[in-house]
mmCIF file of C-alpha atoms in Angstrom:
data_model
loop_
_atom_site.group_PDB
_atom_site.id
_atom_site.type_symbol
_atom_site.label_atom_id
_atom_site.label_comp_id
_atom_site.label_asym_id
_atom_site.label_seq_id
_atom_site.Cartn_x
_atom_site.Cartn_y
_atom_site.Cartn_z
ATOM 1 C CA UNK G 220 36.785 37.827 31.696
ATOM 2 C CA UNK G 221 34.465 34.833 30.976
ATOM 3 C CA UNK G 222 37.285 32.940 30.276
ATOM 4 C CA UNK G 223 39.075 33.497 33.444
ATOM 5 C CA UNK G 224 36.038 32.297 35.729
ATOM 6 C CA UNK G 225 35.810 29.216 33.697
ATOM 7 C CA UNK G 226 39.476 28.850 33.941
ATOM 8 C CA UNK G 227 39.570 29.204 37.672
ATOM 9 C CA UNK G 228 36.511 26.884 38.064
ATOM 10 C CA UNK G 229 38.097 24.241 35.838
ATOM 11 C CA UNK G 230 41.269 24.259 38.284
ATOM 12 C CA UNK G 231 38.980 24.232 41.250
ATOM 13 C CA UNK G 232 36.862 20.797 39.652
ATOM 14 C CA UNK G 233 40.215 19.013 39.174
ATOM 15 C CA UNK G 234 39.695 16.014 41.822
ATOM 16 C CA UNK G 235 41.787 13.140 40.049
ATOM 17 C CA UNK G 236 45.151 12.563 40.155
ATOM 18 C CA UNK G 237 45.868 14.725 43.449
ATOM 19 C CA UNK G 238 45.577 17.911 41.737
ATOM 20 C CA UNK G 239 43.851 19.316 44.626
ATOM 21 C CA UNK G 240 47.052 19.185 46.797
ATOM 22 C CA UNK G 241 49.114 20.964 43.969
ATOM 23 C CA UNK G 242 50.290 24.685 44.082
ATOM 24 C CA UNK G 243 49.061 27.032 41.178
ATOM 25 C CA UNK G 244 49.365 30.153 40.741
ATOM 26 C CA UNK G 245 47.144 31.281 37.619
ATOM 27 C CA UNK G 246 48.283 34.403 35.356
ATOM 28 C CA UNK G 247 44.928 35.937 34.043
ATOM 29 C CA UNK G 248 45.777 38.048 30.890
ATOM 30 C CA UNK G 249 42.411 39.993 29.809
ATOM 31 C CA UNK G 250 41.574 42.470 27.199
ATOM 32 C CA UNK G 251 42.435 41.529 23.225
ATOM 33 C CA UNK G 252 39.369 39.037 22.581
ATOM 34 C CA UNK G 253 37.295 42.904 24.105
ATOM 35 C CA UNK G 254 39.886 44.428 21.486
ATOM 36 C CA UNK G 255 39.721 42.239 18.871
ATOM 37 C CA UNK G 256 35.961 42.623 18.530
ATOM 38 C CA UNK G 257 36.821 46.336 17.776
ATOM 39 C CA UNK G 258 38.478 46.582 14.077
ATOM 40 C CA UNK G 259 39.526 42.706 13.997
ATOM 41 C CA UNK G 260 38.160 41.328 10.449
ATOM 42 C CA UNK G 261 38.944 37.863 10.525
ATOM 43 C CA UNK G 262 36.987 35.042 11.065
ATOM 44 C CA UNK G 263 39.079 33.684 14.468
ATOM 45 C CA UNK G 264 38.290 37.507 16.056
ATOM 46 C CA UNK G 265 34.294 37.025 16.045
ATOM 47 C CA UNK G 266 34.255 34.921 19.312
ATOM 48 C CA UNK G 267 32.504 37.142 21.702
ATOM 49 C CA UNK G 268 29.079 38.283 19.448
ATOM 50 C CA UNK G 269 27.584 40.643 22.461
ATOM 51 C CA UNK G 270 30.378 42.761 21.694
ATOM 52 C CA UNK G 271 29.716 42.996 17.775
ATOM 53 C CA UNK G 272 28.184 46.310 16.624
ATOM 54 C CA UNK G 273 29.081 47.693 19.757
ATOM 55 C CA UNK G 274 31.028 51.455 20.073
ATOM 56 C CA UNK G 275 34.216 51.659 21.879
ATOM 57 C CA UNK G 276 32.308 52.580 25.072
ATOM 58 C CA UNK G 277 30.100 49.708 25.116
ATOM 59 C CA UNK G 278 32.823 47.713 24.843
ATOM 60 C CA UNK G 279 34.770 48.986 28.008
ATOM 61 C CA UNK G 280 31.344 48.803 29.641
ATOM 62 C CA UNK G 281 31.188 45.444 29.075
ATOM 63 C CA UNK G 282 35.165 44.915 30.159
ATOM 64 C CA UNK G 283 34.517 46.640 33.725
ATOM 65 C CA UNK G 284 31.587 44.434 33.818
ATOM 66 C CA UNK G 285 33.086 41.200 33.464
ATOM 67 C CA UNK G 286 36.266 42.720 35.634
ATOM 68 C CA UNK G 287 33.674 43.280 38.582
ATOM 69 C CA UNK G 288 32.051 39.861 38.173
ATOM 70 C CA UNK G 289 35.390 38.034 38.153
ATOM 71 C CA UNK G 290 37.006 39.953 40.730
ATOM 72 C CA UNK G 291 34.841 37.929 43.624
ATOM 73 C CA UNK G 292 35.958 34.359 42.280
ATOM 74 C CA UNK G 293 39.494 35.377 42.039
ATOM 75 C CA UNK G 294 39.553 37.145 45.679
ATOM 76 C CA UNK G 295 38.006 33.711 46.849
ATOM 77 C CA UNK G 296 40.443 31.396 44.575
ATOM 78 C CA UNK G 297 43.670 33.367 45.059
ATOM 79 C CA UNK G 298 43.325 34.779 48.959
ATOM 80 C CA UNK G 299 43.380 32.330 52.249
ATOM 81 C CA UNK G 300 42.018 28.627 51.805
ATOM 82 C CA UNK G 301 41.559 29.341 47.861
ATOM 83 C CA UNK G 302 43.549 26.581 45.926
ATOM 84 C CA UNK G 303 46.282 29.859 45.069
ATOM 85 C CA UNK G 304 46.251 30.699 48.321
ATOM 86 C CA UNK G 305 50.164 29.596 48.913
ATOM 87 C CA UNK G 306 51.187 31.793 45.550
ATOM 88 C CA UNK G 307 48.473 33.478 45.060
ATOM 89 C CA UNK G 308 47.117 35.024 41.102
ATOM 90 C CA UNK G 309 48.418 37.329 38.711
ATOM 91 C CA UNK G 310 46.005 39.614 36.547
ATOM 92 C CA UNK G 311 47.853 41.625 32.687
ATOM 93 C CA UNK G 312 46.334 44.258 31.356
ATOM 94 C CA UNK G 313 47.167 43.767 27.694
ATOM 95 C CA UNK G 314 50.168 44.554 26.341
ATOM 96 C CA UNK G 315 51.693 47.178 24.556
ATOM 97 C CA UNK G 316 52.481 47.043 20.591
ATOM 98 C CA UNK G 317 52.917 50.167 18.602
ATOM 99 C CA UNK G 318 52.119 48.270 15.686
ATOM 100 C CA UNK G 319 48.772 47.210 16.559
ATOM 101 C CA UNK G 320 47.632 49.248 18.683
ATOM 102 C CA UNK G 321 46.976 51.983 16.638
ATOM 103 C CA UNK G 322 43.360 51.652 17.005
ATOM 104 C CA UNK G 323 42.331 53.057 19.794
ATOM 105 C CA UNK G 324 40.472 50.605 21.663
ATOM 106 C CA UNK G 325 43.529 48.928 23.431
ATOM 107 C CA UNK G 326 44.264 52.325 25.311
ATOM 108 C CA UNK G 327 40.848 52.552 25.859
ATOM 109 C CA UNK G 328 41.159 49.235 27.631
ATOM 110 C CA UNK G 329 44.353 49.902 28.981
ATOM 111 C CA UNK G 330 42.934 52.687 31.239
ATOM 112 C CA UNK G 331 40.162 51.174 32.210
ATOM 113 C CA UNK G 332 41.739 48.141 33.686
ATOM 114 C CA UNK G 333 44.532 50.543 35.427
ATOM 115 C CA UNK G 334 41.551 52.690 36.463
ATOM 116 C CA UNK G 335 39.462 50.255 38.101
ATOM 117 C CA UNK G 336 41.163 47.152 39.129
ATOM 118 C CA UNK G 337 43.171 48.889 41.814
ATOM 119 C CA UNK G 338 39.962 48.455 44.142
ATOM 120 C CA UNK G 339 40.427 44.443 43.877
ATOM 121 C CA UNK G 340 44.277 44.385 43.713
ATOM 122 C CA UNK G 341 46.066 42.534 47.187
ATOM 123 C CA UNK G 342 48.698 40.516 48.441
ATOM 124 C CA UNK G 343 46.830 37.335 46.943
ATOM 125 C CA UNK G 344 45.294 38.980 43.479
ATOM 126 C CA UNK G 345 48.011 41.174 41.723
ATOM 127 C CA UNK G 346 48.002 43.474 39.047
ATOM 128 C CA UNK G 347 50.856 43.569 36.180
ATOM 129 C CA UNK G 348 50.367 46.221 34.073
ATOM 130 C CA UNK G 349 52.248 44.508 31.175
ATOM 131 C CA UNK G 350 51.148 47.529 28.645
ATOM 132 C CA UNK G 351 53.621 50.238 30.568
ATOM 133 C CA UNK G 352 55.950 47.465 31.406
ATOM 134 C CA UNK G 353 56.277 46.373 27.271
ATOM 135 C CA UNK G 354 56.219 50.437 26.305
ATOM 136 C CA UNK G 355 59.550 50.249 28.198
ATOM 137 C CA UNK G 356 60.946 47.436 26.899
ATOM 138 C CA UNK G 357 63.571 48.058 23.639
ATOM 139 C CA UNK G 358 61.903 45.367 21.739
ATOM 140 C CA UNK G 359 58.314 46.466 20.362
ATOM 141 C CA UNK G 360 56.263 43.512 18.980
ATOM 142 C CA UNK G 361 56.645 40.859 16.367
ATOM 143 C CA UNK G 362 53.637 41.245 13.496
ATOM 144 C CA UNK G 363 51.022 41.777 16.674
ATOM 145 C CA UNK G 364 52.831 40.008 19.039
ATOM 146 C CA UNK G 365 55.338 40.715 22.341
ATOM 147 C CA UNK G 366 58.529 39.680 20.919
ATOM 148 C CA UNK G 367 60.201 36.375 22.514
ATOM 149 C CA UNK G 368 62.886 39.297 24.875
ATOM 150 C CA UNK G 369 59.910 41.018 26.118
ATOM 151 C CA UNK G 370 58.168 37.607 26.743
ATOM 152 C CA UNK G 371 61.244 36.801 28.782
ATOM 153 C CA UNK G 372 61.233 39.796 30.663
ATOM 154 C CA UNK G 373 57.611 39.693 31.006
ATOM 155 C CA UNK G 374 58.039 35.867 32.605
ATOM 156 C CA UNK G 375 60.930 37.025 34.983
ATOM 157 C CA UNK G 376 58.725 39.175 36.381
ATOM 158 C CA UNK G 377 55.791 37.042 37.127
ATOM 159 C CA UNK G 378 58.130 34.123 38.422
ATOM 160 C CA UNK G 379 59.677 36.746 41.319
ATOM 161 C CA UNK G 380 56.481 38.040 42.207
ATOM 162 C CA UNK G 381 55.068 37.423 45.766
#
């Protein structure tokens, strides 16, 4: 989630070159980096150190956290006079990947998000549940990854929303 306020803060400082008069409409993904610090054993996954040591319900602690704190900047950002007020924003859960998601934490995640950002869904902030929407998809994932069909799908989606 703290990438998302910085995201939409970025957009809103954006004063040369006319940006300020241009239509966006930002797609917030959230959940693997909260994932990742769960089981991940690489050296790219240790980004987010408050969540290192931490037990799978910490970790969803911290997730609703950061959902609650975020969901005020993108009511403001996305509903009327935000700069997405024309389009308005797009919030994934993280999607689904039988091969990866094994451990536990992503469903953990999964529910949360479906659990709890229902209270901050509208017109102008909507949720895509891209987990039950790649479960149904044919095509599973690509060594961690949604494979370039269910990107497509997932894309066709987001551009007929609203």
């Amino acid at each position: 989630w703290d990438e998302a306020n910085l995201g939409l803060l970025a957009i809103e400082g954006m004063t040369e070159g006319n940006w300020q008069k241009s239509h966006v409409f930002p797609v917030v993904a959230v959940g693997l980096w909260y994932a990742y610090s769960k089981g991940c054993h690489f050296p790219w996954c240790e980004t987010r150190p408050a969540l290192a040591g931490l037990d799978t319900e910490g970790i969803v602690d911290k997730f609703l956290q950061g959902m609650r704190r975020t969901a005020g900047t993108l009511q403001r950002f996305c509903g009327p006079n935000g700069r997405a007020e024309k389009h308005g924003c797009t919030v994934m859960s993280v999607e689904y990947c039988s091969e990866y998601y094994k451990n536990p934490i992503y469903n953990h995640l999964h529910e949360a998000m479906r659990a709890h950002f229902q209270e901050f869904a509208s017109m102008a902030v909507r949720y895509f549940d891209v987990w039950s929407f790649t479960e149904q998809v044919p095509e599973d994932c690509l060594y961690g990854h949604m494979t370039p069909a269910s990107a497509a799908f997932m894309i066709q989606v987001l551009l007929s929303s609203r």
